[in-house]
Coordinates of C-alpha atoms and ligand atoms in Angstrom, one line a residue:
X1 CA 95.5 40.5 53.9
X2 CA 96.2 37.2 54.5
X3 CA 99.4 36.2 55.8
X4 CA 101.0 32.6 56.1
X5 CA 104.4 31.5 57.3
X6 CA 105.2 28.5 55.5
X7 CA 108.5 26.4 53.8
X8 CA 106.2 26.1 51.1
X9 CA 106.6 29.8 50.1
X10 CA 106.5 29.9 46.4
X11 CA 104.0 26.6 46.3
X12 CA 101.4 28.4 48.1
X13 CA 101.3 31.3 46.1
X14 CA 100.6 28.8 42.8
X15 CA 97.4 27.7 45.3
X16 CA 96.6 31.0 46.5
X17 CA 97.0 33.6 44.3
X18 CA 95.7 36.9 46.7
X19 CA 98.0 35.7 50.2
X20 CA 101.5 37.2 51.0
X21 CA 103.7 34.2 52.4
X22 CA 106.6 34.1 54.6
X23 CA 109.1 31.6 54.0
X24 CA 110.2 30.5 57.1
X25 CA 110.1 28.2 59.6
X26 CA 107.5 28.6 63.0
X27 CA 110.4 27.8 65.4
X28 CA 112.5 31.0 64.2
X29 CA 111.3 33.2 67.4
X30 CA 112.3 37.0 65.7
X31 CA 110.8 35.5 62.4
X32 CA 107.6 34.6 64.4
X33 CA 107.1 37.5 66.5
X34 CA 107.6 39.8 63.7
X35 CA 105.3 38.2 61.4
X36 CA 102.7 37.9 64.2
X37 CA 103.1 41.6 65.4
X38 CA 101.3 42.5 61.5
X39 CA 98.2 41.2 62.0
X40 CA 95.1 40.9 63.9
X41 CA 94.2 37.7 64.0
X42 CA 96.5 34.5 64.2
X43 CA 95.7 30.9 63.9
X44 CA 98.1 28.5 65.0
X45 CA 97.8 24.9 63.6
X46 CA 100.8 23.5 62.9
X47 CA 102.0 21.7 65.9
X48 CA 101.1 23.0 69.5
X49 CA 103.9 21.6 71.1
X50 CA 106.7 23.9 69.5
X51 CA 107.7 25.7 72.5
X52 CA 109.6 28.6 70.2
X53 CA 106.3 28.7 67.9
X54 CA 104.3 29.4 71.4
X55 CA 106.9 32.1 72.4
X56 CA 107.1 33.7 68.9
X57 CA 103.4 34.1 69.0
X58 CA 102.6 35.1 72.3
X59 CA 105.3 38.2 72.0
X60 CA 104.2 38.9 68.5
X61 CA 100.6 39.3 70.1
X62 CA 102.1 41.2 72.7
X63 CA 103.7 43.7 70.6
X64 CA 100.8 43.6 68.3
X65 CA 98.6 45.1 71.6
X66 CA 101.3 47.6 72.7
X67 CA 101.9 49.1 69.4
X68 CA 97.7 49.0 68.7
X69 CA 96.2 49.2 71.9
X70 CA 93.9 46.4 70.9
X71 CA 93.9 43.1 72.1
X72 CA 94.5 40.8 68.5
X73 CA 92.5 37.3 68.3
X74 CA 94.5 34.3 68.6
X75 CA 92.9 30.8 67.5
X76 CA 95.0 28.5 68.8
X77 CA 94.7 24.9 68.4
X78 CA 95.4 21.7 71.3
X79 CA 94.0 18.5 71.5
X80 CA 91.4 16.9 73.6
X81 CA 94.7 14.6 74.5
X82 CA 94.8 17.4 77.2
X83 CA 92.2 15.2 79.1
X84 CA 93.6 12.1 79.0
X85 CA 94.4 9.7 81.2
X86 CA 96.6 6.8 82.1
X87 CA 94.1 4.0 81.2
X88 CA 96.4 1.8 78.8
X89 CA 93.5 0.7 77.2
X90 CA 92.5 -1.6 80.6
X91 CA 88.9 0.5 81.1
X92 CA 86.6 3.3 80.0
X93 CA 86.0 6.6 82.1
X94 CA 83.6 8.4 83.2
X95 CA 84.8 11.2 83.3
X96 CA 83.6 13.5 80.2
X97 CA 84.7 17.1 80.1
X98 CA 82.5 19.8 79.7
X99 CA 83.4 23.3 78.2
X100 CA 80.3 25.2 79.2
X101 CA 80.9 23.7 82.6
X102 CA 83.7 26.3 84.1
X103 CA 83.9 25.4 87.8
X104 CA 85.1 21.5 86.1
X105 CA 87.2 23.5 83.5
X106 CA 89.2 25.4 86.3
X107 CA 90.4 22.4 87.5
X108 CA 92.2 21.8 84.9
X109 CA 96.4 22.3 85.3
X110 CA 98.1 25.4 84.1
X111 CA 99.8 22.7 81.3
X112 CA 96.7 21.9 79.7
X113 CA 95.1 25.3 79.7
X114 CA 95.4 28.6 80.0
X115 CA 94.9 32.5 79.8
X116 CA 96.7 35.5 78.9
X117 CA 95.3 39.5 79.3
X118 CA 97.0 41.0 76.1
X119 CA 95.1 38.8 73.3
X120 CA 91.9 37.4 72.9
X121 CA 92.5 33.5 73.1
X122 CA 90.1 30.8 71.5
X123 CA 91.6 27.3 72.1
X124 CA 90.1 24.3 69.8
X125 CA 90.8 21.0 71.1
X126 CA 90.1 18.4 68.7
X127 CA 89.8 14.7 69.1
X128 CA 90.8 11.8 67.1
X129 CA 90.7 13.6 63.8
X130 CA 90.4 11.1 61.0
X131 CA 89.4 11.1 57.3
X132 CA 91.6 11.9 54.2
X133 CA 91.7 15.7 53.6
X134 CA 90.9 17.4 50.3
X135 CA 91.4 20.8 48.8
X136 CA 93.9 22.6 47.0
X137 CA 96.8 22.8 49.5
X138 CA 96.1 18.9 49.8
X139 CA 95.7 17.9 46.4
X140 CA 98.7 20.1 46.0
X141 CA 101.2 18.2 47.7
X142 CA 101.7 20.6 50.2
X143 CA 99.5 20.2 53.3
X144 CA 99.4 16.5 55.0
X145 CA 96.5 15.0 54.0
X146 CA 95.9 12.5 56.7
X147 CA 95.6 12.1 60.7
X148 CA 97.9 10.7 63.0
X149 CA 96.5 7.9 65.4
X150 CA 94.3 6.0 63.1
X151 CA 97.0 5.3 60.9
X152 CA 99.3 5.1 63.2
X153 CA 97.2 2.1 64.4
X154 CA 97.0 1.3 60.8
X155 CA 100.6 1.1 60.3
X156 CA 101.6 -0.9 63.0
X157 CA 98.7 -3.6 62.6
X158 CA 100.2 -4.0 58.7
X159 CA 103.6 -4.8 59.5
X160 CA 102.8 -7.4 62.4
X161 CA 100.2 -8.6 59.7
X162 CA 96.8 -8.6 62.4
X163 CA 94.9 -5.5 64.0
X164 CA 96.1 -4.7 67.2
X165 CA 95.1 -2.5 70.1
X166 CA 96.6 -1.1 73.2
X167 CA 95.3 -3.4 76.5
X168 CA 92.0 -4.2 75.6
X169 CA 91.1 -1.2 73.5
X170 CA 88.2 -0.4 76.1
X171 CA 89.7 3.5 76.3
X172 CA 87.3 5.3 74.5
X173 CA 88.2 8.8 72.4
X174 CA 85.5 11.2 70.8
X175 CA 86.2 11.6 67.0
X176 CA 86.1 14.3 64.4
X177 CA 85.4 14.5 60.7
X178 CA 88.5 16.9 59.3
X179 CA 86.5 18.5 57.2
X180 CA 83.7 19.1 59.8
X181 CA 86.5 20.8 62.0
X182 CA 87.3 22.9 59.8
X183 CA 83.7 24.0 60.2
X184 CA 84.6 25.0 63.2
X185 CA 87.3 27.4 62.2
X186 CA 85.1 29.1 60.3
X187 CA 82.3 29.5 62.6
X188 CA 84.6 30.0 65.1
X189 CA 86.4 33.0 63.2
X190 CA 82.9 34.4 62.2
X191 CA 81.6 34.2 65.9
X192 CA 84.8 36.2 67.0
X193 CA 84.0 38.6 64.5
X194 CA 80.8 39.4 65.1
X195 CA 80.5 41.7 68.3
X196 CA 77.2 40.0 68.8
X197 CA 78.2 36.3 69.4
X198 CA 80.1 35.4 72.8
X199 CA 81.9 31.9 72.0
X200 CA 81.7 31.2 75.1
X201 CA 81.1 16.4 70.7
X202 CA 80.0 14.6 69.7
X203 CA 81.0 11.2 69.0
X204 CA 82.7 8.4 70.8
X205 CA 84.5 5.4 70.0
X206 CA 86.3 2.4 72.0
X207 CA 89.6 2.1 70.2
X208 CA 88.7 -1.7 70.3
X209 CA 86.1 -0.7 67.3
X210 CA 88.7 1.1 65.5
X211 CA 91.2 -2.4 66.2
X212 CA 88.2 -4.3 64.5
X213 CA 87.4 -2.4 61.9
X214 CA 91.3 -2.4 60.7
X215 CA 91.5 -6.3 61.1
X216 CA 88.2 -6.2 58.6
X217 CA 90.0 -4.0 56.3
X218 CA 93.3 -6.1 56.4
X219 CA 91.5 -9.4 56.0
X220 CA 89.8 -7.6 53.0
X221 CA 92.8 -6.6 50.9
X222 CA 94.5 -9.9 52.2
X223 CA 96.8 -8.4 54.4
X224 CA 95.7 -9.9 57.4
X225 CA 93.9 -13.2 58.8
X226 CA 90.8 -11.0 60.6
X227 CA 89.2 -11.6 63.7
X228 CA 89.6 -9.7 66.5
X229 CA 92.3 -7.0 67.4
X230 CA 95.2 -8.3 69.6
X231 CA 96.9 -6.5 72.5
X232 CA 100.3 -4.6 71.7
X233 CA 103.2 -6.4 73.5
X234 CA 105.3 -4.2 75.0
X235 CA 108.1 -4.5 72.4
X236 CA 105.4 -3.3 69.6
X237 CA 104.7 -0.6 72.1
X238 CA 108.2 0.5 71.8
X239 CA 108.8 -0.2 68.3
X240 CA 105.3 1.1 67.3
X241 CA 104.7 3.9 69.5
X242 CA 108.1 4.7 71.0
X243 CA 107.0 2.9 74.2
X244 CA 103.9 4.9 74.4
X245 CA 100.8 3.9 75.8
X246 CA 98.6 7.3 74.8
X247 CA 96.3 5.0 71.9
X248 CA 95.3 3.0 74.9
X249 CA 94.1 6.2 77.1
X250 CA 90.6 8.0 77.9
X251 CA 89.8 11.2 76.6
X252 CA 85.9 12.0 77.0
X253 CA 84.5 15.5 76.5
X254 CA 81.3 17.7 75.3
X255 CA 81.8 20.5 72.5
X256 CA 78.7 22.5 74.1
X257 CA 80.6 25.8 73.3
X258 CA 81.2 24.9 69.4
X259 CA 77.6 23.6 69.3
X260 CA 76.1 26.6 70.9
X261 CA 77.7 28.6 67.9
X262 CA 76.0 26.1 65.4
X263 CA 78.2 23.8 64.7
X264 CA 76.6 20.7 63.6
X265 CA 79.3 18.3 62.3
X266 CA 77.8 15.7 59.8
X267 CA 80.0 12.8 61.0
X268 CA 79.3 9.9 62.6
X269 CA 81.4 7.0 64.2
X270 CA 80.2 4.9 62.1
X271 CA 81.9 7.0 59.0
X272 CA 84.4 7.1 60.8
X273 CA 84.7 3.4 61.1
X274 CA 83.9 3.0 57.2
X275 CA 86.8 5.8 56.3
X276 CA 89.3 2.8 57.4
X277 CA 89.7 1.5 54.0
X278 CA 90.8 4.4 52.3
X279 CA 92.8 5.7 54.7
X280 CA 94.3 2.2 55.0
X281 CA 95.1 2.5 51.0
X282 CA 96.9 5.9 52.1
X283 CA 98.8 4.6 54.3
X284 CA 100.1 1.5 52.3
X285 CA 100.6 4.5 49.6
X286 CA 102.9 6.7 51.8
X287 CA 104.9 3.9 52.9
X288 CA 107.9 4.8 55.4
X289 CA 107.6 1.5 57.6
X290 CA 107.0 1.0 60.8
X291 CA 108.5 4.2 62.2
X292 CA 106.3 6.2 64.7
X293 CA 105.1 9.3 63.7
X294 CA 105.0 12.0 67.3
X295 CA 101.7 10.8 68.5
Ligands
LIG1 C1 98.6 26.6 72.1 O1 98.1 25.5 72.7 C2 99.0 24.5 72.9 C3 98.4 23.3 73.5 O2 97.7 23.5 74.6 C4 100.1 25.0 73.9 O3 101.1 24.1 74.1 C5 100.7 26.3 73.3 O4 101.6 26.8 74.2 C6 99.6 27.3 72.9 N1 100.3 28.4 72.2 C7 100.4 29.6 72.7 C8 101.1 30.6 71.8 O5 100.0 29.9 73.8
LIG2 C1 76.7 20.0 77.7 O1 76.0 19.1 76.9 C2 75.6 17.9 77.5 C3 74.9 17.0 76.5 O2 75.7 16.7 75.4 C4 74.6 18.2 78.7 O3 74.4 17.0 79.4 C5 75.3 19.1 79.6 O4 74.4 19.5 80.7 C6 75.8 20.4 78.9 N1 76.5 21.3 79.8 C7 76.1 22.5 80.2 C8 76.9 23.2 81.2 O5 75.0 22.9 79.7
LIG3 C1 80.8 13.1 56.1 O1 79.4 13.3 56.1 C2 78.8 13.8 54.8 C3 77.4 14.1 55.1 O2 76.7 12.9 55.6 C4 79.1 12.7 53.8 O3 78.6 13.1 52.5 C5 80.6 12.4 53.7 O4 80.8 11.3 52.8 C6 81.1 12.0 55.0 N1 82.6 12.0 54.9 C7 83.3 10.9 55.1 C8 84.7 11.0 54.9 O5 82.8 9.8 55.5
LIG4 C1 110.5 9.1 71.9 O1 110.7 9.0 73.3 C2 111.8 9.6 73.8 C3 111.9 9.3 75.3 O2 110.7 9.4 75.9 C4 111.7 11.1 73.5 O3 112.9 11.8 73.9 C5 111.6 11.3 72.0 O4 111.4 12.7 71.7 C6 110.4 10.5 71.4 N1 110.4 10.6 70.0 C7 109.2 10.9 69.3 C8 109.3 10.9 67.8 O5 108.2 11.2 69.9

């Protein structure tokens, strides 16, 4: 049985004919903790920082254990912006995190990571994920088919008509394909699954190349003049971003774990960089101004 807690009840079950669905909102703590509590294995990907969502869960997992006496799987998903830093777009790092390197894991804060004893956790983190999704809960209208920085970036270097880029854009950020991460789910879930297997990156860009591949796209559909990306003044910062300078940080890190379960995203940067266009169509299709989305 699969069970999903959605506002999209009765859409869903047009999609997926064989799932039962809660209607109901993730931030309704007895909703969540009851739902939870019926199942083995949760997966949370809606938005990680919903503090009621995290405490629905984590006492739905804990009830699930007293009533079952077995600890139930969470898959839980962050965001390698756990690693980042302050940079503001003024330098690269070289700091690059490693998951199968646990003494540099443990130094991580409490905040960014953590561990319970009633539940077996699995956290993802993904980076940058880009590309337009496709599937059936996508095609349907139901699930949000795109990312959030890129065309965030994307948005903002529309409406003040050139690319832009926080500091210099020399941050750099590893990227993921969305379809490739959901790869990972999968293997991730089968791994879990299978006694056998103990789950214990890929690719980089400087946001600079993402700020030049938008001004390409923009000169392209005539939307801009091209050349190079220029920096964010602090006002577009604040308009833009809500006076945010996380585009312009670091976040470097190795996905030894994922890979030693075989994940082999099929991805590169530079797909990434050609994915610009189309996901600079989506956003001129979606409209909605220059509003920030939570970044
Ligand atoms: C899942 O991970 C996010 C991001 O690290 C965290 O904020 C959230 O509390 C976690 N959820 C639970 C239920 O622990
Ligand atoms: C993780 O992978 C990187 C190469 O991508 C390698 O240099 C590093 O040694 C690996 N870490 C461990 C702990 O094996
Ligand atoms: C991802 O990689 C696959 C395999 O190379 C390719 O067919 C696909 O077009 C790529 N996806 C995007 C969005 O570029
Ligand atoms: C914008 O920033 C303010 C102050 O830092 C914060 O309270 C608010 O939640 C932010 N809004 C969004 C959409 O992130």
């Amino acid at each position: 049985m699969i069970l999903i807690l959605s506002t999209f009840g009765e859409k869903i079950k047009a999609v997926y004919k064989n799932v039962t669905i809660i209607v109901g909102s993730h931030s309704d703590i007895g909703l969540m903790t009851q739902a939870v509590s019926e199942v083995d294995v949760v997966y949370a990907t809606a938005d990680c920082d919903d503090l009621d969502a995290a405490t629905g869960t984590l006492q739905g997992l804990k009830k699930r254990f007293e009533e079952t006496g077995k600890k139930p799987i969470f898959i839980n998903t962050s965001g390698t912006g756990v690693l980042s830093d302050d940079a503001a777009g003024m330098y690269p790092t070289e700091t690059i995190w490693d998951d199968a390197n646990p003494d540099q894991m443990e130094t991580l804060k409490p905040t960014q990571a953590s561990s319970t004893c009633y539940v077996k956790t699995y956290i993802i983190l993904p980076a940058t994920i880009w590309s337009i999704a496709k599937g059936p809960l996508f095609d349907s209208g139901i699930s949000n088919k795109k990312s959030v920085q890129i065309p965030a970036l994307i948005r903002a270097s529309l409406d003040r008509g050139q690319a832009g880029m926080v500091g210099l854009g020399k941050n750099i950020w590893p990227n993921v394909e969305i379809h490739d991460l959901g790869d990972l789910y999968n293997l991730l879930f089968d791994a879990v699954l299978s006694s056998s297997a103990n789950p214990g990156h890929g690719r980089e860009a400087h946001l600079y190349q993402v700020g030049e591949a938008i001004s390409e796209v923009m000169l392209k559909m005539n939307k801009g003049k091209g050349g190079a990306p220029t920096t964010f003044t602090k006002e577009e910062i604040d308009k833009y971003f809500n006076g945010s300078s996380y585009l312009g940080s670091n976040s470097r890190c190795r996905a030894n774990r994922s890979r030693a379960l075989g994940w082999a995203p099929k991805n590169t940067t530079k797909d990434m960089l050609a994915s610009i266009y189309a996901e600079t169509e989506l956003v001129i299709e979606i409209g909605g101004g220059a509003a920030s989305e939570k970044l």
